Amino acid sequence: MKRIPLSAGIAWIAFSSFFCFALVSSKIGNISFYLLMLLALTHAWTIRKNGPMLGRWWGQYKWLYVSVAGMAIAILAHEINQGTVQIRSYDNASRLALLGVLTWAALLMPIGYLKSLRWTFVIGTVLATIKLCIATDFGHYREGVIDFVPIIAYSQLALLLAVFALLSIVWSRHFQVFKAIPLAATGLVGLYNIYISQTRGAWIAIPVLVVLACITLFKQVSMLKAMLWSALIAVFMVAAFSTTNIVRSRFDQAVSDIHLYAEKKNLDTSIGTRFQLWNASWILFKKNPWFGVGQDNFPKALASLSEREIITPEAATYPHSHNEVLFNMATLGIFGLLGILAIYLVPIYYFLRELRHQDRQVKATAAMGLGLCLGYLVFGLVDVMFMWRICDIFYAMSIAIFLAFIIRRKEELCDV
């Protein structure tokens, strides 16, 4: 029997702990991240003479590793313009910028270890949903924050974990019912999670995720057929959910909010506040197009707009724009815009390229990566995901696992 190095076991524990418990405990995310950093750097030092191996892995995805440093670069550009550089400003952005190191840690694991992580997706989804059920009394009332994560981001991350579990059905060499059933059921748990969380932003992403699921789970399904299936499933879900009080009330509230905003009767509704913040962010960007007002100065800038009666005092109390792109444009200018687009689009390009691979396991993993990136992009239309540390770590950890799996699977195919 081939002996597995200790480093592989440590990497597996760190990644599995994160995906199982990161939404349950505020400490797990940082502990897992720093453990993987230490492990990867230690391992790289011990084999520093083996440069070609590191170069081969780096060369395949080098622009992806560079692209996720986009926000860190944007923050640096802003601070150089201001004449002050503060280390704390890079706390969240550094999690993304170190994707290459996380990928190195993930590559310490053999493919069997990587495949077993799908059960951590299941556990993570279930635990997150149980916690949400307790916090909201099964959807009877809506908490703004679930412990240490805003409910919107919380439910969206749980949905992505469920999607990862569902798509990982394909990681088995042959279809096995006893494995497929719990993985498929996890997908339903994820839907229940966003249902009781009443998170409308997550509902928007469902058609995109369904298309990816159809392409992945069914052999030789064209994009057109996948979109048709997605449309049918979306119609079914709308019909089913619209009969429930939660979805109906949230939909009626959205219509009412838009109506009140259009007639200027109440600007401080949930959607009305978003409209105000989007307009305010655009105004701030136009005034500071290159470097933005800075993330620390954003509340002060909103307060100034409130004094000029461009937005209401209530809207001026929000910490962000409720739109990822507009927030980065307002706070970091054109560098922020390029940085956030790079974080979205460059990984999408790489995963889309792998989606055409003939091997179903590589294809499924690429679909997971696409689901992650497209999910964050869609979520970012009405929220700011990367403002929260757990979201930065989740994005980087997930991409690292998917890249490592694709690399290991291709190596496995070459050995056959």
XYZ file of C-alpha atoms in Angstrom:
416
model
C 0.000 0.000 0.000
C 1.342 3.407 -0.972
C 2.147 5.573 2.049
C 0.425 8.962 2.068
C 2.657 11.806 3.337
C 1.720 13.549 6.572
C 1.384 16.839 4.671
C -1.482 15.383 2.635
C -3.343 14.427 5.797
C -2.860 17.879 7.332
C -4.063 19.556 4.131
C -7.147 17.322 4.088
C -7.964 18.146 7.712
C -7.626 21.893 7.079
C -9.779 21.913 3.932
C -12.400 19.530 5.332
C -12.656 21.503 8.582
C -13.251 24.656 6.582
C -15.995 23.291 4.345
C -17.691 21.502 7.253
C -17.608 24.193 9.915
C -16.702 27.613 8.459
C -20.342 28.757 8.504
C -20.844 27.400 12.008
C -17.770 28.738 13.806
C -16.143 32.136 13.264
C -12.691 30.761 14.149
C -12.501 27.881 11.675
C -12.007 29.998 8.557
C -8.888 31.754 9.791
C -7.452 28.670 11.480
C -7.814 26.583 8.310
C -6.405 29.353 6.126
C -3.286 29.978 8.213
C -2.667 26.264 8.686
C -2.696 25.789 4.910
C -0.393 28.783 4.439
C 2.104 27.362 6.905
C 1.842 23.873 5.402
C 2.320 25.029 1.804
C 5.255 27.321 2.570
C 6.957 24.669 4.700
C 6.503 22.052 2.006
C 7.704 24.423 -0.722
C 10.844 25.122 1.313
C 11.643 21.447 1.834
C 11.447 20.742 -1.907
C 12.785 24.094 -3.135
C 15.214 22.327 -5.450
C 12.337 20.814 -7.384
C 11.640 23.965 -9.358
C 10.237 22.379 -12.520
C 7.270 20.872 -10.649
C 6.307 24.226 -9.133
C 6.850 25.943 -12.471
C 4.596 23.463 -14.274
C 1.692 23.996 -11.891
C 2.202 27.762 -11.850
C 2.431 28.014 -15.623
C -0.918 26.352 -16.239
C -2.922 28.918 -14.286
C -0.503 31.795 -13.668
C -2.866 34.538 -14.855
C -5.593 33.204 -12.600
C -3.263 33.438 -9.596
C -2.351 36.977 -10.623
C -5.928 38.079 -11.310
C -7.229 37.308 -7.824
C -4.734 39.811 -6.438
C -6.736 42.494 -8.268
C -8.369 43.950 -5.170
C -5.099 44.049 -3.237
C -3.524 45.953 -6.142
C -6.486 48.358 -6.260
C -6.187 49.035 -2.519
C -2.442 49.627 -2.904
C -3.025 52.078 -5.773
C -5.549 54.009 -3.667
C -3.271 54.141 -0.642
C -0.224 55.217 -2.653
C -2.340 58.042 -4.053
C -3.365 58.989 -0.501
C 0.223 58.766 0.702
C -0.503 56.200 3.442
C -0.187 52.409 3.351
C -1.881 50.431 6.137
C -1.360 46.690 6.491
C -4.859 46.150 7.917
C -6.389 47.313 4.640
C -5.206 44.097 2.977
C -6.621 41.681 5.558
C -9.491 40.383 3.399
C -7.930 40.946 -0.023
C -4.829 38.949 0.950
C -6.952 35.800 1.261
C -7.668 35.983 -2.454
C -4.189 37.138 -3.424
C -2.685 33.990 -1.864
C -4.705 31.609 -4.046
C -1.491 30.203 -5.560
C -0.262 29.158 -2.111
C -3.635 27.581 -1.274
C -3.527 25.653 -4.551
C -0.072 24.377 -3.648
C -1.496 23.108 -0.337
C -4.417 21.444 -2.140
C -1.999 19.722 -4.521
C -0.366 17.981 -1.570
C -3.408 15.690 -1.533
C -3.866 12.735 -3.889
C -7.037 12.677 -5.941
C -8.727 10.225 -3.578
C -8.432 12.733 -0.750
C -9.790 15.485 -2.995
C -12.790 13.352 -3.954
C -13.605 12.648 -0.328
C -14.070 16.374 0.270
C -17.484 16.113 -1.370
C -18.812 14.717 1.902
C -17.622 17.862 3.657
C -19.814 19.832 1.227
C -22.732 17.722 2.436
C -21.909 18.170 6.115
C -21.315 21.903 5.685
C -24.661 22.422 3.933
C -26.592 20.437 6.522
C -24.960 22.127 9.518
C -25.453 25.591 7.995
C -29.122 24.844 7.340
C -29.693 23.518 10.860
C -28.130 26.683 12.271
C -30.301 28.836 10.007
C -33.449 26.936 11.027
C -32.662 27.617 14.689
C -31.838 31.295 14.080
C -34.990 32.004 12.038
C -37.384 29.526 13.654
C -37.674 27.732 10.298
C -38.227 30.965 8.379
C -40.881 32.490 10.638
C -38.749 35.600 11.114
C -35.648 36.941 9.390
C -32.410 37.709 11.170
C -30.110 40.307 9.627
C -27.002 38.449 10.757
C -26.478 34.749 11.481
C -23.920 34.841 14.262
C -20.938 36.385 12.422
C -22.177 36.396 8.793
C -24.956 38.526 7.225
C -27.888 36.260 6.391
C -27.673 37.063 2.670
C -24.041 35.936 2.324
C -24.649 33.052 4.740
C -27.445 31.477 2.709
C -25.616 32.064 -0.568
C -22.493 30.253 0.614
C -24.655 27.378 1.871
C -26.323 27.206 -1.555
C -22.935 26.988 -3.275
C -21.848 24.171 -0.953
C -25.024 22.321 -1.919
C -24.283 22.839 -5.614
C -20.743 21.500 -5.142
C -22.157 18.398 -3.451
C -24.700 17.847 -6.223
C -22.185 18.170 -9.052
C -19.679 15.929 -7.272
C -21.918 12.956 -8.088
C -19.841 12.785 -11.271
C -16.622 12.319 -9.287
C -17.442 8.609 -8.955
C -16.089 6.355 -11.706
C -19.481 4.697 -12.045
C -22.918 5.833 -10.945
C -23.586 4.576 -7.429
C -27.055 5.092 -5.984
C -25.999 4.993 -2.334
C -23.596 7.889 -2.979
C -25.778 9.807 -5.422
C -28.848 9.996 -3.170
C -27.267 11.944 -0.258
C -25.378 14.196 -2.682
C -28.552 14.959 -4.653
C -30.519 15.438 -1.429
C -27.955 18.034 -0.362
C -28.992 20.077 -3.385
C -32.548 20.137 -2.033
C -31.252 21.116 1.412
C -29.491 24.066 -0.228
C -32.743 25.171 -1.851
C -34.526 24.901 1.483
C -31.780 27.039 3.015
C -32.306 29.958 0.648
C -36.074 29.479 0.919
C -36.214 30.005 4.688
C -33.548 32.713 4.562
C -35.819 34.698 2.206
C -32.749 35.776 0.227
C -33.984 37.045 -3.126
C -30.457 37.527 -4.498
C -29.802 33.800 -4.195
C -33.048 33.001 -5.995
C -31.793 34.933 -9.028
C -28.760 32.641 -9.314
C -30.751 29.403 -9.386
C -31.353 29.293 -13.200
C -27.605 29.725 -13.838
C -26.749 26.935 -11.410
C -29.422 24.649 -12.863
C -27.936 25.042 -16.360
C -24.524 23.991 -15.039
C -26.079 21.038 -13.224
C -27.841 19.841 -16.381
C -24.673 20.108 -18.462
C -22.701 18.201 -15.844
C -25.046 15.486 -14.640
C -26.515 14.417 -17.960
C -24.312 13.027 -20.686
C -24.155 14.839 -24.015
C -26.618 17.579 -23.092
C -26.271 20.615 -25.338
C -26.364 24.150 -23.986
C -29.776 24.665 -25.630
C -31.254 21.593 -23.957
C -29.704 22.587 -20.656
C -31.291 26.035 -20.901
C -34.663 24.495 -21.742
C -34.390 22.177 -18.760
C -33.405 25.128 -16.629
C -36.438 27.084 -17.816
C -38.762 24.174 -17.018
C -37.244 23.688 -13.580
C -37.430 27.424 -12.910
C -41.114 27.483 -13.882
C -41.770 24.510 -11.619
C -39.934 26.117 -8.706
C -41.730 29.433 -9.163
C -45.066 27.621 -9.273
C -44.236 25.596 -6.170
C -42.678 28.398 -4.122
C -45.289 30.999 -5.069
C -47.885 29.008 -3.148
C -45.952 29.577 0.086
C -46.356 32.613 2.319
C -42.600 33.298 2.506
C -41.992 33.619 -1.235
C -45.292 35.350 -1.922
C -44.704 37.945 0.774
C -41.136 38.618 -0.411
C -42.314 39.023 -3.996
C -45.183 41.324 -2.977
C -42.767 43.330 -0.864
C -40.412 43.784 -3.843
C -43.258 45.042 -6.050
C -44.420 47.389 -3.310
C -40.890 48.706 -2.726
C -40.418 49.544 -6.396
C -43.831 51.215 -6.547
C -43.128 53.335 -3.459
C -39.708 54.354 -4.787
C -41.040 55.289 -8.236
C -43.698 57.509 -6.696
C -41.229 58.877 -4.101
C -43.594 57.937 -1.276
C -40.985 55.928 0.634
C -37.335 55.764 -0.459
C -36.142 53.764 2.536
C -37.587 50.371 1.680
C -35.264 47.402 1.084
C -35.144 47.892 -2.689
C -35.510 51.684 -2.495
C -32.395 51.889 -0.322
C -30.475 49.812 -2.862
C -31.511 52.173 -5.659
C -30.291 55.123 -3.596
C -26.973 53.445 -2.796
C -26.387 52.529 -6.446
C -26.998 56.124 -7.505
C -24.776 57.413 -4.703
C -21.961 55.029 -5.662
C -22.099 56.168 -9.281
C -21.919 59.815 -8.171
C -18.903 59.064 -5.964
C -17.177 57.225 -8.795
C -17.668 60.119 -11.201
C -16.122 62.478 -8.658
C -13.176 60.154 -7.940
C -12.827 58.005 -11.088
C -9.202 56.895 -10.703
C -8.705 55.983 -7.052
C -12.137 56.295 -5.435
C -13.008 57.704 -2.021
C -11.517 54.747 -0.120
C -13.345 52.045 1.799
C -12.801 53.775 5.155
C -14.196 57.034 3.807
C -17.303 55.514 2.219
C -19.630 56.148 5.206
C -18.428 59.773 5.406
C -19.014 60.195 1.658
C -22.568 58.858 2.004
C -23.197 61.227 4.901
C -22.106 64.125 2.675
C -24.580 63.058 -0.014
C -27.284 62.807 2.636
C -26.596 66.380 3.759
C -27.079 67.454 0.137
C -30.380 65.493 0.116
C -29.223 63.212 -2.700
C -29.915 60.187 -0.499
C -31.885 59.844 2.723
C -30.233 59.776 6.185
C -31.316 56.138 6.515
C -29.525 55.120 3.293
C -26.397 56.934 4.482
C -26.041 54.504 7.403
C -25.238 51.499 5.185
C -21.606 50.245 5.102
C -21.602 49.356 1.398
C -23.418 49.858 -1.913
C -25.324 46.557 -2.066
C -23.588 46.033 -5.398
C -20.069 44.601 -5.615
C -18.969 46.402 -8.778
C -20.407 49.798 -7.845
C -18.947 49.591 -4.333
C -15.451 48.938 -5.667
C -15.848 51.665 -8.269
C -16.913 54.169 -5.601
C -14.212 53.228 -3.092
C -11.274 52.262 -5.335
C -12.067 53.884 -8.675
C -11.097 52.382 -12.005
C -8.554 50.139 -10.269
C -11.355 48.729 -8.129
C -13.479 48.100 -11.219
C -10.660 46.273 -12.999
C -9.785 44.373 -9.830
C -13.271 42.988 -9.190
C -13.815 42.150 -12.878
C -10.518 40.242 -12.900
C -11.585 38.263 -9.821
C -14.808 37.278 -11.567
C -13.859 36.908 -15.219
C -10.376 35.373 -15.277
C -11.386 32.299 -13.224
C -14.543 32.049 -15.353
C -12.353 31.914 -18.472
C -10.181 29.112 -17.084
C -13.105 27.031 -15.835
C -15.057 27.607 -19.050
C -12.059 26.302 -20.975
C -12.000 23.131 -18.867
C -15.763 22.698 -19.280
C -15.055 21.479 -22.826
C -12.825 18.648 -21.571
C -13.845 15.135 -22.614
C -13.461 13.660 -19.127
C -16.670 14.025 -17.106
C -14.856 14.440 -13.794
C -12.803 17.346 -15.119
C -15.941 18.786 -16.695
C -17.904 18.499 -13.439
C -15.140 20.202 -11.476
C -14.983 23.015 -14.012
C -18.758 23.387 -13.620
C -18.286 23.719 -9.845
C -15.760 26.479 -10.442
C -18.095 28.215 -12.866
C -20.948 27.887 -10.394
C -18.782 29.524 -7.737
C -17.660 32.437 -9.921
C -21.012 33.035 -11.629
C -22.756 32.677 -8.295
C -20.585 35.375 -6.728
C -21.105 37.556 -9.795
C -24.900 37.245 -9.571
C -24.920 37.634 -5.788
C -22.783 40.741 -6.230
C -25.544 42.431 -8.211
C -27.458 43.094 -4.985
C -24.844 42.568 -2.270
C -21.126 42.974 -1.502
C -19.749 39.488 -0.898
C -16.039 40.278 -0.702
C -16.560 42.695 2.163
C -16.811 39.707 4.506
C -13.685 37.700 5.328
C -15.468 34.347 5.193
C -16.542 35.071 1.600
C -12.968 35.854 0.512
C -11.643 32.662 2.086
C -14.508 30.575 0.682
C -13.841 31.836 -2.854
C -10.089 31.148 -2.654
C -10.423 27.784 -0.879
C -12.972 26.520 -3.399
C -10.972 27.571 -6.459
C -7.834 25.978 -4.972
C -9.623 22.638 -4.521
C -11.109 22.698 -8.016
C -7.790 23.561 -9.667
C -6.006 20.843 -7.693
C -8.637 18.284 -8.675
C -8.408 19.186 -12.363
C -4.595 18.942 -12.293
C -4.626 15.632 -10.417
C -7.321 14.150 -12.630
C -5.426 15.058 -15.792
C -2.325 13.402 -14.335
C -4.406 10.324 -13.571
C -5.681 10.219 -17.156
C -2.141 10.475 -18.505
C -1.081 7.484 -16.368
C -3.861 5.278 -17.706
